[in-house]
Amino acid sequence: MTTGAQPRQLRRDLVSCTGDGMTYSFMVGLGESYFPAYALALGFSDVIGGLIASIPYFIGACLQLVAPWGVERIGSPRKWVMLCAGVQATSFVPLVIGAVMGSLPVWMLFATVSLYWGSALGAGPAWNAWVGAVIPRAVRPAYFGIRSRLCQMANLAGILIAGGALALSGTDTHRAAFENLLIFGAVFTLAGASRAMSIRYLLRHSEPPRERWAARAVHPLKLLTRPLAGRERELIIFMLVFQATVQVSSPYFAPYMLRSLEWSMGLFLAAIAVGFAAKSAFMTWHGRYAARAGARALLVRGAVCAAVASVLWTLSPSPWFVIPLQIFNAYAWGAYELATFLMLLELVHENERTSVYTAFNLLNSGAMAIGSLAGGWLLSKGESTFSAYMTLFAVSSLLRASALPLLLRVRDPREGIGAELPTTIKPQEERDLIAAEGAR
């Protein structure tokens, strides 16, 4: 980046990036967070309620393989991300129709959520390449720590609004169940509108010169076979293996609480809200720790805690234990997600980001599908009983722990990187800018 109007444009980009992230996160809290609950409300089984969080993700990852071609064809990562945002906003329409009609074929449910994920994942690689080229390396840890916290707050707001509305309706009678679906329809309508609003912020965001984001094609299958000179290879291998082990149990926590434990929507909301509130509170601290000790150190903390988290669910089914446990889960996953985001941004060459992220999304979704199908098989063999869930959580935790030695091969992104480029934007200034935008 040059001089002159540059600091002003950087400030504008930081505010726009935050606004986009918050409207997107509000949509996630309203919609994506309740896809499993919506599937259960339609009368589908626990296994379907779990698989709706992973199989459509895999199908969506296959759809997003057109992202590098799309960005090149349009000639602008910003325009491509805006197109994907529009498609994602309209993907809620069939879900709203199904809620109003009171039913939705299972194939339509999976197809619609797959379109949602296809547009989300399709935008991701271009967004990462775009933002990575615009926001200087020196401000990323502090800025994204702050941004992540604000996004988590927006996510939490969406969860509270949706969950609060759903908690007002019961499920003991046919009428109450129908009213519950109508509330899902209203919530999904608001989610689609929030995603559409994010396009306003994308319009305000600057676009770097073509040479900063132009994609250098990388075949998806080459990721795991590229030479050791590929700096991101070991990190990606660990993330894929760890993701598969996590997904053995992760998609089934919602069915466990709503079906096996027979929690009310109010208790379910409390569990989700506590987790996201804690995750938001930890984000700034995680950003500061990553800036001080490095993203790899943050990744180790997050991964070790996440490995332990699953087995802790077997200790007690009481809400007084499970809900506070969400704070520990939030600490673990907040650290893991911020660390992997920062490390991939540093390790992947800027001209390969679109292709590498696209390929990684496919491989990652495949790992998710494998893990969730394995978990679904274990759960169905136990006929979705309480003991079957306990076995599922324990097995997942054991598998997660077995993946941790792969962390020994993951290198610190700071190795081989010279001094950070100076920037005129300080963390306190970023807070002031974001606070000023939020006050408008």
Short mmCIF file of C-alpha atoms in Angstrom, two decimals:
data_model
loop_
_atom_site.label_atom_id
_atom_site.label_comp_id
_atom_site.label_asym_id
_atom_site.label_seq_id
_atom_site.Cartn_x
_atom_site.Cartn_y
_atom_site.Cartn_z
CA MET A 1 0.00 0.00 0.00
CA THR A 2 1.17 3.54 -0.76
CA THR A 3 0.74 6.90 0.96
CA GLY A 4 -1.57 9.94 0.76
CA ALA A 5 -5.22 8.88 0.99
CA GLN A 6 -4.10 5.39 1.91
CA PRO A 7 -4.64 5.52 5.72
CA ARG A 8 -8.14 6.89 5.15
CA GLN A 9 -8.94 4.11 2.69
CA LEU A 10 -7.54 1.50 5.07
CA ARG A 11 -9.81 2.82 7.82
CA ARG A 12 -12.76 2.64 5.43
CA ASP A 13 -11.84 -0.93 4.51
CA LEU A 14 -11.56 -1.98 8.15
CA VAL A 15 -14.99 -0.52 8.94
CA SER A 16 -16.55 -2.06 5.81
CA CYS A 17 -14.99 -5.44 6.53
CA THR A 18 -16.40 -5.31 10.07
CA GLY A 19 -19.86 -4.27 8.88
CA ASP A 20 -19.95 -7.11 6.35
CA GLY A 21 -18.81 -9.57 8.99
CA MET A 22 -21.42 -8.47 11.51
CA THR A 23 -24.38 -8.62 9.09
CA TYR A 24 -23.17 -12.01 7.86
CA SER A 25 -22.78 -13.26 11.44
CA PHE A 26 -26.25 -12.00 12.36
CA MET A 27 -27.58 -14.12 9.48
CA VAL A 28 -25.66 -17.15 10.76
CA GLY A 29 -27.11 -16.72 14.24
CA LEU A 30 -30.65 -16.44 12.89
CA GLY A 31 -30.46 -19.17 10.27
CA GLU A 32 -27.53 -21.55 10.08
CA SER A 33 -27.43 -22.12 13.85
CA TYR A 34 -31.00 -23.48 13.75
CA PHE A 35 -30.85 -25.75 10.67
CA PRO A 36 -30.70 -28.93 12.84
CA ALA A 37 -33.56 -27.70 15.04
CA TYR A 38 -35.57 -26.87 11.91
CA ALA A 39 -35.01 -30.39 10.56
CA LEU A 40 -36.22 -31.87 13.86
CA ALA A 41 -39.25 -29.53 13.85
CA LEU A 42 -40.18 -30.91 10.42
CA GLY A 43 -40.27 -34.37 12.01
CA PHE A 44 -37.02 -35.86 10.74
CA SER A 45 -34.84 -38.23 12.80
CA ASP A 46 -31.88 -37.41 15.06
CA VAL A 47 -29.45 -38.68 12.42
CA ILE A 48 -30.98 -36.42 9.73
CA GLY A 49 -30.85 -33.55 12.23
CA GLY A 50 -27.11 -34.17 12.59
CA LEU A 51 -26.30 -34.84 8.94
CA ILE A 52 -27.98 -31.60 7.83
CA ALA A 53 -24.95 -29.84 9.35
CA SER A 54 -22.37 -31.76 7.30
CA ILE A 55 -23.60 -33.48 4.13
CA PRO A 56 -24.96 -30.26 2.54
CA TYR A 57 -21.64 -28.67 3.47
CA PHE A 58 -19.86 -31.28 1.36
CA ILE A 59 -22.24 -30.79 -1.56
CA GLY A 60 -21.79 -27.04 -1.23
CA ALA A 61 -18.02 -27.48 -1.29
CA CYS A 62 -18.33 -29.34 -4.60
CA LEU A 63 -20.44 -26.49 -5.99
CA GLN A 64 -17.88 -23.88 -4.92
CA LEU A 65 -15.22 -25.42 -7.17
CA VAL A 66 -16.37 -22.90 -9.78
CA ALA A 67 -15.12 -20.04 -7.56
CA PRO A 68 -11.66 -19.58 -9.16
CA TRP A 69 -13.24 -19.67 -12.62
CA GLY A 70 -15.98 -17.29 -11.51
CA VAL A 71 -13.58 -14.75 -10.04
CA GLU A 72 -11.43 -14.86 -13.17
CA ARG A 73 -14.47 -14.63 -15.43
CA ILE A 74 -15.97 -11.65 -13.61
CA GLY A 75 -12.55 -10.07 -13.09
CA SER A 76 -13.25 -8.95 -9.53
CA PRO A 77 -13.25 -10.82 -6.20
CA ARG A 78 -15.56 -8.15 -4.78
CA LYS A 79 -18.21 -8.67 -7.50
CA TRP A 80 -17.94 -12.45 -7.10
CA VAL A 81 -18.44 -12.23 -3.32
CA MET A 82 -21.43 -9.93 -3.84
CA LEU A 83 -22.96 -12.43 -6.29
CA CYS A 84 -22.50 -15.25 -3.81
CA ALA A 85 -24.03 -13.12 -1.06
CA GLY A 86 -27.12 -12.57 -3.20
CA VAL A 87 -27.49 -16.28 -3.91
CA GLN A 88 -27.07 -17.10 -0.23
CA ALA A 89 -29.74 -14.58 0.74
CA THR A 90 -32.25 -16.16 -1.67
CA SER A 91 -31.42 -19.70 -0.49
CA PHE A 92 -33.64 -19.09 2.55
CA VAL A 93 -36.75 -18.81 0.35
CA PRO A 94 -37.47 -22.59 0.09
CA LEU A 95 -36.95 -22.93 3.84
CA VAL A 96 -39.49 -20.18 4.47
CA ILE A 97 -41.97 -21.84 2.08
CA GLY A 98 -41.48 -25.19 3.84
CA ALA A 99 -42.11 -23.55 7.21
CA VAL A 100 -45.33 -21.92 5.97
CA MET A 101 -46.55 -25.13 4.29
CA GLY A 102 -45.68 -27.21 7.33
CA SER A 103 -43.54 -29.73 5.47
CA LEU A 104 -40.58 -30.03 3.14
CA PRO A 105 -39.25 -33.12 1.32
CA VAL A 106 -35.95 -34.27 2.73
CA TRP A 107 -34.26 -33.95 -0.67
CA MET A 108 -35.42 -30.31 -0.91
CA LEU A 109 -34.14 -29.60 2.58
CA PHE A 110 -30.70 -30.98 1.74
CA ALA A 111 -30.66 -29.29 -1.69
CA THR A 112 -31.55 -25.89 -0.22
CA VAL A 113 -28.99 -26.05 2.58
CA SER A 114 -26.43 -27.26 0.01
CA LEU A 115 -27.11 -24.13 -2.07
CA TYR A 116 -26.65 -22.07 1.09
CA TRP A 117 -23.26 -23.67 1.73
CA GLY A 118 -22.25 -23.58 -1.93
CA SER A 119 -22.67 -19.81 -2.04
CA ALA A 120 -21.03 -19.34 1.37
CA LEU A 121 -18.01 -21.47 0.52
CA GLY A 122 -17.86 -20.06 -2.99
CA ALA A 123 -17.44 -16.57 -1.55
CA GLY A 124 -14.88 -17.63 1.06
CA PRO A 125 -11.75 -18.15 -1.07
CA ALA A 126 -12.26 -14.92 -3.02
CA TRP A 127 -12.99 -13.03 0.21
CA ASN A 128 -9.81 -14.34 1.85
CA ALA A 129 -7.67 -13.44 -1.17
CA TRP A 130 -9.32 -10.02 -1.35
CA VAL A 131 -9.04 -9.15 2.33
CA GLY A 132 -5.55 -10.64 2.61
CA ALA A 133 -4.39 -8.29 -0.15
CA VAL A 134 -6.05 -5.20 1.34
CA ILE A 135 -5.35 -5.48 5.09
CA PRO A 136 -1.63 -5.28 6.03
CA ARG A 137 -0.07 -8.19 7.90
CA ALA A 138 0.94 -5.98 10.84
CA VAL A 139 -2.65 -5.15 11.84
CA ARG A 140 -4.25 -8.54 11.18
CA PRO A 141 -3.93 -10.23 14.62
CA ALA A 142 -5.27 -7.26 16.60
CA TYR A 143 -7.85 -6.25 14.01
CA PHE A 144 -9.28 -9.72 13.36
CA GLY A 145 -9.37 -10.40 17.09
CA ILE A 146 -11.57 -7.30 17.51
CA ARG A 147 -13.58 -8.04 14.37
CA SER A 148 -14.16 -11.63 15.46
CA ARG A 149 -15.44 -10.46 18.80
CA LEU A 150 -17.93 -8.06 17.20
CA CYS A 151 -19.02 -10.76 14.75
CA GLN A 152 -19.58 -13.15 17.63
CA MET A 153 -21.73 -10.52 19.32
CA ALA A 154 -23.81 -10.14 16.15
CA ASN A 155 -24.04 -13.92 15.92
CA LEU A 156 -25.20 -14.08 19.51
CA ALA A 157 -27.82 -11.39 18.85
CA GLY A 158 -29.22 -13.48 16.00
CA ILE A 159 -29.25 -16.61 18.14
CA LEU A 160 -31.06 -14.82 20.99
CA ILE A 161 -33.67 -13.29 18.70
CA ALA A 162 -34.37 -16.57 16.90
CA GLY A 163 -34.19 -18.74 20.00
CA GLY A 164 -36.27 -16.33 22.04
CA ALA A 165 -39.01 -16.35 19.41
CA LEU A 166 -38.93 -20.14 19.14
CA ALA A 167 -38.98 -20.56 22.92
CA LEU A 168 -42.35 -18.78 23.03
CA SER A 169 -44.00 -21.66 21.19
CA GLY A 170 -44.31 -25.17 22.58
CA THR A 171 -44.25 -28.49 20.79
CA ASP A 172 -46.81 -30.45 22.80
CA THR A 173 -49.67 -29.97 20.35
CA HIS A 174 -50.05 -29.98 16.60
CA ARG A 175 -51.06 -26.31 16.69
CA ALA A 176 -48.02 -25.37 18.74
CA ALA A 177 -45.74 -27.30 16.37
CA PHE A 178 -47.26 -25.50 13.38
CA GLU A 179 -46.76 -22.14 15.09
CA ASN A 180 -43.17 -23.16 15.78
CA LEU A 181 -42.60 -23.71 12.05
CA LEU A 182 -44.14 -20.33 11.25
CA ILE A 183 -41.64 -18.73 13.61
CA PHE A 184 -38.86 -20.56 11.77
CA GLY A 185 -40.22 -18.99 8.58
CA ALA A 186 -40.09 -15.49 10.05
CA VAL A 187 -36.60 -16.04 11.43
CA PHE A 188 -35.27 -17.33 8.11
CA THR A 189 -36.81 -14.35 6.32
CA LEU A 190 -34.90 -12.01 8.63
CA ALA A 191 -31.73 -14.05 8.07
CA GLY A 192 -31.98 -13.67 4.30
CA ALA A 193 -32.56 -9.92 4.68
CA SER A 194 -29.49 -9.59 6.88
CA ARG A 195 -27.32 -11.31 4.28
CA ALA A 196 -28.68 -8.99 1.62
CA MET A 197 -27.74 -6.01 3.80
CA SER A 198 -24.11 -7.15 3.89
CA ILE A 199 -23.84 -6.31 0.18
CA ARG A 200 -23.90 -2.61 1.13
CA TYR A 201 -20.64 -3.03 3.04
CA LEU A 202 -19.08 -5.09 0.26
CA LEU A 203 -19.79 -2.20 -2.12
CA ARG A 204 -17.87 0.23 0.11
CA HIS A 205 -14.82 -2.03 0.36
CA SER A 206 -11.88 -1.22 -1.92
CA GLU A 207 -10.39 -3.70 -4.34
CA PRO A 208 -6.62 -4.16 -4.68
CA PRO A 209 -4.77 -4.21 -8.02
CA ARG A 210 -5.26 -7.39 -10.00
CA GLU A 211 -1.71 -8.59 -9.39
CA ARG A 212 -2.44 -8.73 -5.64
CA TRP A 213 -5.30 -11.20 -5.94
CA ALA A 214 -5.03 -12.85 -9.38
CA ALA A 215 -5.28 -16.59 -8.83
CA ARG A 216 -2.55 -19.04 -9.61
CA ALA A 217 -4.35 -22.32 -10.21
CA VAL A 218 -3.71 -25.15 -7.76
CA HIS A 219 -5.43 -28.48 -8.34
CA PRO A 220 -7.41 -29.64 -5.26
CA LEU A 221 -5.69 -33.04 -5.17
CA LYS A 222 -2.27 -31.39 -5.19
CA LEU A 223 -2.71 -29.98 -1.69
CA LEU A 224 -1.76 -33.17 0.14
CA THR A 225 0.96 -34.19 -2.30
CA ARG A 226 2.78 -30.92 -2.85
CA PRO A 227 6.49 -30.83 -1.89
CA LEU A 228 7.61 -30.07 1.63
CA ALA A 229 8.35 -26.54 0.39
CA GLY A 230 4.61 -25.96 0.52
CA ARG A 231 4.42 -24.00 3.79
CA GLU A 232 0.73 -24.69 4.47
CA ARG A 233 0.79 -28.46 3.82
CA GLU A 234 1.34 -29.69 7.39
CA LEU A 235 -1.25 -27.30 8.79
CA ILE A 236 -3.83 -28.43 6.24
CA ILE A 237 -3.16 -32.10 6.95
CA PHE A 238 -3.68 -31.52 10.67
CA MET A 239 -6.86 -29.49 10.10
CA LEU A 240 -8.37 -32.17 7.86
CA VAL A 241 -7.65 -35.04 10.24
CA PHE A 242 -8.79 -33.05 13.26
CA GLN A 243 -11.97 -31.95 11.48
CA ALA A 244 -12.91 -35.56 10.72
CA THR A 245 -12.52 -36.53 14.37
CA VAL A 246 -14.51 -33.51 15.57
CA GLN A 247 -17.41 -34.22 13.22
CA VAL A 248 -17.94 -37.69 14.70
CA SER A 249 -19.84 -35.97 17.52
CA SER A 250 -20.18 -32.25 16.76
CA PRO A 251 -23.29 -32.40 14.49
CA TYR A 252 -25.20 -34.43 17.08
CA PHE A 253 -25.05 -32.10 20.07
CA ALA A 254 -28.26 -30.32 19.02
CA PRO A 255 -30.28 -33.57 18.58
CA TYR A 256 -28.82 -34.80 21.88
CA MET A 257 -30.11 -31.77 23.78
CA LEU A 258 -33.47 -31.46 22.00
CA ARG A 259 -34.38 -35.14 21.61
CA SER A 260 -32.38 -37.29 24.06
CA LEU A 261 -32.39 -34.84 26.98
CA GLU A 262 -35.77 -33.40 25.92
CA TRP A 263 -34.66 -29.86 26.63
CA SER A 264 -37.03 -27.00 25.97
CA MET A 265 -36.12 -24.49 23.29
CA GLY A 266 -35.36 -22.06 26.12
CA LEU A 267 -32.68 -24.32 27.59
CA PHE A 268 -31.28 -25.04 24.14
CA LEU A 269 -31.11 -21.31 23.51
CA ALA A 270 -29.32 -20.77 26.83
CA ALA A 271 -26.67 -23.34 25.93
CA ILE A 272 -26.01 -21.78 22.52
CA ALA A 273 -26.11 -18.21 23.85
CA VAL A 274 -23.65 -18.88 26.67
CA GLY A 275 -21.24 -20.47 24.21
CA PHE A 276 -21.34 -17.60 21.74
CA ALA A 277 -21.19 -14.92 24.43
CA ALA A 278 -18.10 -16.58 25.90
CA LYS A 279 -16.56 -16.99 22.46
CA SER A 280 -17.07 -13.31 21.78
CA ALA A 281 -15.53 -12.35 25.14
CA PHE A 282 -12.44 -14.48 24.49
CA MET A 283 -11.78 -13.24 20.95
CA THR A 284 -9.93 -10.02 21.78
CA TRP A 285 -7.75 -11.90 24.26
CA HIS A 286 -7.02 -14.57 21.63
CA GLY A 287 -6.03 -11.85 19.15
CA ARG A 288 -3.63 -10.28 21.62
CA TYR A 289 -2.13 -13.65 22.50
CA ALA A 290 -1.61 -14.47 18.82
CA ALA A 291 0.09 -11.10 18.28
CA ARG A 292 2.40 -11.74 21.24
CA ALA A 293 3.11 -15.50 21.15
CA GLY A 294 2.18 -16.36 17.57
CA ALA A 295 -0.81 -18.03 15.93
CA ARG A 296 0.76 -21.49 16.26
CA ALA A 297 0.88 -21.23 20.06
CA LEU A 298 -2.79 -20.21 20.02
CA LEU A 299 -3.59 -23.19 17.78
CA VAL A 300 -1.98 -25.64 20.20
CA ARG A 301 -4.04 -24.29 23.09
CA GLY A 302 -7.26 -24.42 21.13
CA ALA A 303 -6.72 -27.89 19.69
CA VAL A 304 -5.79 -29.48 23.04
CA CYS A 305 -8.84 -27.98 24.74
CA ALA A 306 -11.10 -29.02 21.85
CA ALA A 307 -9.81 -32.59 22.13
CA VAL A 308 -10.86 -32.73 25.77
CA ALA A 309 -14.20 -30.94 25.26
CA SER A 310 -16.19 -33.81 23.76
CA VAL A 311 -15.59 -36.32 26.55
CA LEU A 312 -16.64 -33.75 29.16
CA TRP A 313 -20.20 -34.05 27.84
CA THR A 314 -20.32 -37.58 29.29
CA LEU A 315 -19.81 -36.38 32.88
CA SER A 316 -23.34 -35.08 33.45
CA PRO A 317 -26.52 -34.40 31.42
CA SER A 318 -27.61 -31.68 33.84
CA PRO A 319 -28.16 -28.22 32.33
CA TRP A 320 -26.24 -26.84 35.32
CA PHE A 321 -23.19 -28.69 34.01
CA VAL A 322 -23.73 -28.62 30.25
CA ILE A 323 -24.44 -24.90 29.94
CA PRO A 324 -21.29 -23.79 31.85
CA LEU A 325 -19.35 -26.37 29.81
CA GLN A 326 -20.13 -24.21 26.80
CA ILE A 327 -17.71 -21.61 28.17
CA PHE A 328 -14.85 -24.10 27.92
CA ASN A 329 -15.97 -25.10 24.42
CA ALA A 330 -16.08 -21.42 23.44
CA TYR A 331 -12.52 -20.85 24.66
CA ALA A 332 -11.27 -23.86 22.70
CA TRP A 333 -13.00 -23.15 19.40
CA GLY A 334 -12.43 -19.40 19.51
CA ALA A 335 -8.68 -20.04 19.80
CA TYR A 336 -8.68 -22.75 17.15
CA GLU A 337 -10.68 -20.79 14.58
CA LEU A 338 -8.75 -17.53 14.92
CA ALA A 339 -5.39 -19.36 14.89
CA THR A 340 -6.12 -21.39 11.77
CA PHE A 341 -7.52 -18.32 9.99
CA LEU A 342 -4.39 -16.29 10.73
CA MET A 343 -2.00 -19.15 9.89
CA LEU A 344 -3.60 -19.91 6.54
CA LEU A 345 -3.58 -16.21 5.69
CA GLU A 346 0.15 -16.12 6.40
CA LEU A 347 1.20 -19.46 4.91
CA VAL A 348 -0.73 -19.49 1.63
CA HIS A 349 0.80 -17.37 -1.12
CA GLU A 350 -1.48 -14.43 -1.98
CA ASN A 351 -1.70 -15.44 -5.66
CA GLU A 352 -2.77 -18.96 -4.70
CA ARG A 353 -5.31 -18.08 -2.02
CA THR A 354 -8.45 -18.39 -4.15
CA SER A 355 -7.45 -21.81 -5.55
CA VAL A 356 -5.99 -23.17 -2.32
CA TYR A 357 -8.94 -22.10 -0.18
CA THR A 358 -11.34 -23.55 -2.75
CA ALA A 359 -9.48 -26.85 -2.72
CA PHE A 360 -9.24 -26.84 1.06
CA ASN A 361 -12.98 -26.23 1.40
CA LEU A 362 -13.62 -29.35 -0.67
CA LEU A 363 -11.17 -31.49 1.29
CA ASN A 364 -12.40 -30.09 4.60
CA SER A 365 -16.03 -30.79 3.72
CA GLY A 366 -15.07 -34.31 2.77
CA ALA A 367 -13.47 -34.75 6.19
CA MET A 368 -16.63 -33.39 7.78
CA ALA A 369 -18.84 -35.78 5.80
CA ILE A 370 -16.69 -38.79 6.70
CA GLY A 371 -16.70 -37.90 10.38
CA SER A 372 -20.43 -37.15 10.55
CA LEU A 373 -21.36 -40.32 8.65
CA ALA A 374 -19.21 -42.35 11.05
CA GLY A 375 -20.91 -40.64 13.98
CA GLY A 376 -24.34 -41.19 12.44
CA TRP A 377 -23.55 -44.87 12.00
CA LEU A 378 -22.49 -45.21 15.65
CA LEU A 379 -25.59 -43.35 16.80
CA SER A 380 -27.97 -45.41 14.65
CA LYS A 381 -26.37 -48.66 15.85
CA GLY A 382 -27.22 -47.56 19.38
CA GLU A 383 -30.73 -46.50 18.27
CA SER A 384 -30.04 -42.90 19.38
CA THR A 385 -30.28 -43.81 23.06
CA PHE A 386 -28.62 -41.85 25.85
CA SER A 387 -25.85 -44.43 26.16
CA ALA A 388 -25.27 -44.26 22.40
CA TYR A 389 -24.67 -40.52 22.69
CA MET A 390 -22.26 -41.07 25.58
CA THR A 391 -20.28 -43.55 23.49
CA LEU A 392 -20.28 -41.12 20.57
CA PHE A 393 -18.85 -38.24 22.64
CA ALA A 394 -16.15 -40.41 24.23
CA VAL A 395 -15.05 -41.92 20.91
CA SER A 396 -14.83 -38.49 19.30
CA SER A 397 -12.66 -37.15 22.12
CA LEU A 398 -10.31 -40.13 21.87
CA LEU A 399 -9.99 -39.66 18.11
CA ARG A 400 -9.34 -35.92 18.53
CA ALA A 401 -6.52 -36.63 20.97
CA SER A 402 -4.97 -39.11 18.53
CA ALA A 403 -4.72 -36.32 15.92
CA LEU A 404 -2.78 -33.93 18.18
CA PRO A 405 0.72 -35.34 17.41
CA LEU A 406 0.31 -33.96 13.88
CA LEU A 407 0.69 -30.50 15.45
CA LEU A 408 4.39 -31.24 15.95
CA ARG A 409 4.90 -30.91 12.20
CA VAL A 410 3.02 -27.62 11.88
CA ARG A 411 5.49 -24.76 11.53
CA ASP A 412 5.20 -21.26 12.89
CA PRO A 413 4.11 -18.87 10.10
CA ARG A 414 6.62 -16.31 11.37
CA GLU A 415 9.54 -18.50 10.33
CA GLY A 416 11.21 -17.05 7.29
CA ILE A 417 9.14 -13.85 7.37
CA GLY A 418 10.97 -10.59 7.83
CA ALA A 419 9.99 -7.63 9.94
CA GLU A 420 6.38 -6.62 9.74
CA LEU A 421 5.56 -3.64 7.56
CA PRO A 422 4.79 -0.56 9.66
CA THR A 423 1.26 0.74 9.74
CA THR A 424 -0.29 3.98 10.87
CA ILE A 425 -3.33 2.17 12.26
CA LYS A 426 -3.04 1.11 15.90
CA PRO A 427 -5.34 -1.33 17.73
CA GLN A 428 -6.90 1.47 19.80
CA GLU A 429 -7.62 3.41 16.64
CA GLU A 430 -9.30 0.32 15.19
CA ARG A 431 -11.56 0.08 18.23
CA ASP A 432 -12.48 3.76 17.90
CA LEU A 433 -13.25 3.36 14.20
CA ILE A 434 -15.45 0.32 14.71
CA ALA A 435 -17.21 1.91 17.68
CA ALA A 436 -17.90 5.05 15.64
CA GLU A 437 -19.37 2.98 12.80
CA GLY A 438 -21.58 1.09 15.23
CA ALA A 439 -22.92 4.35 16.67
CA ARG A 440 -24.27 5.51 13.29
#
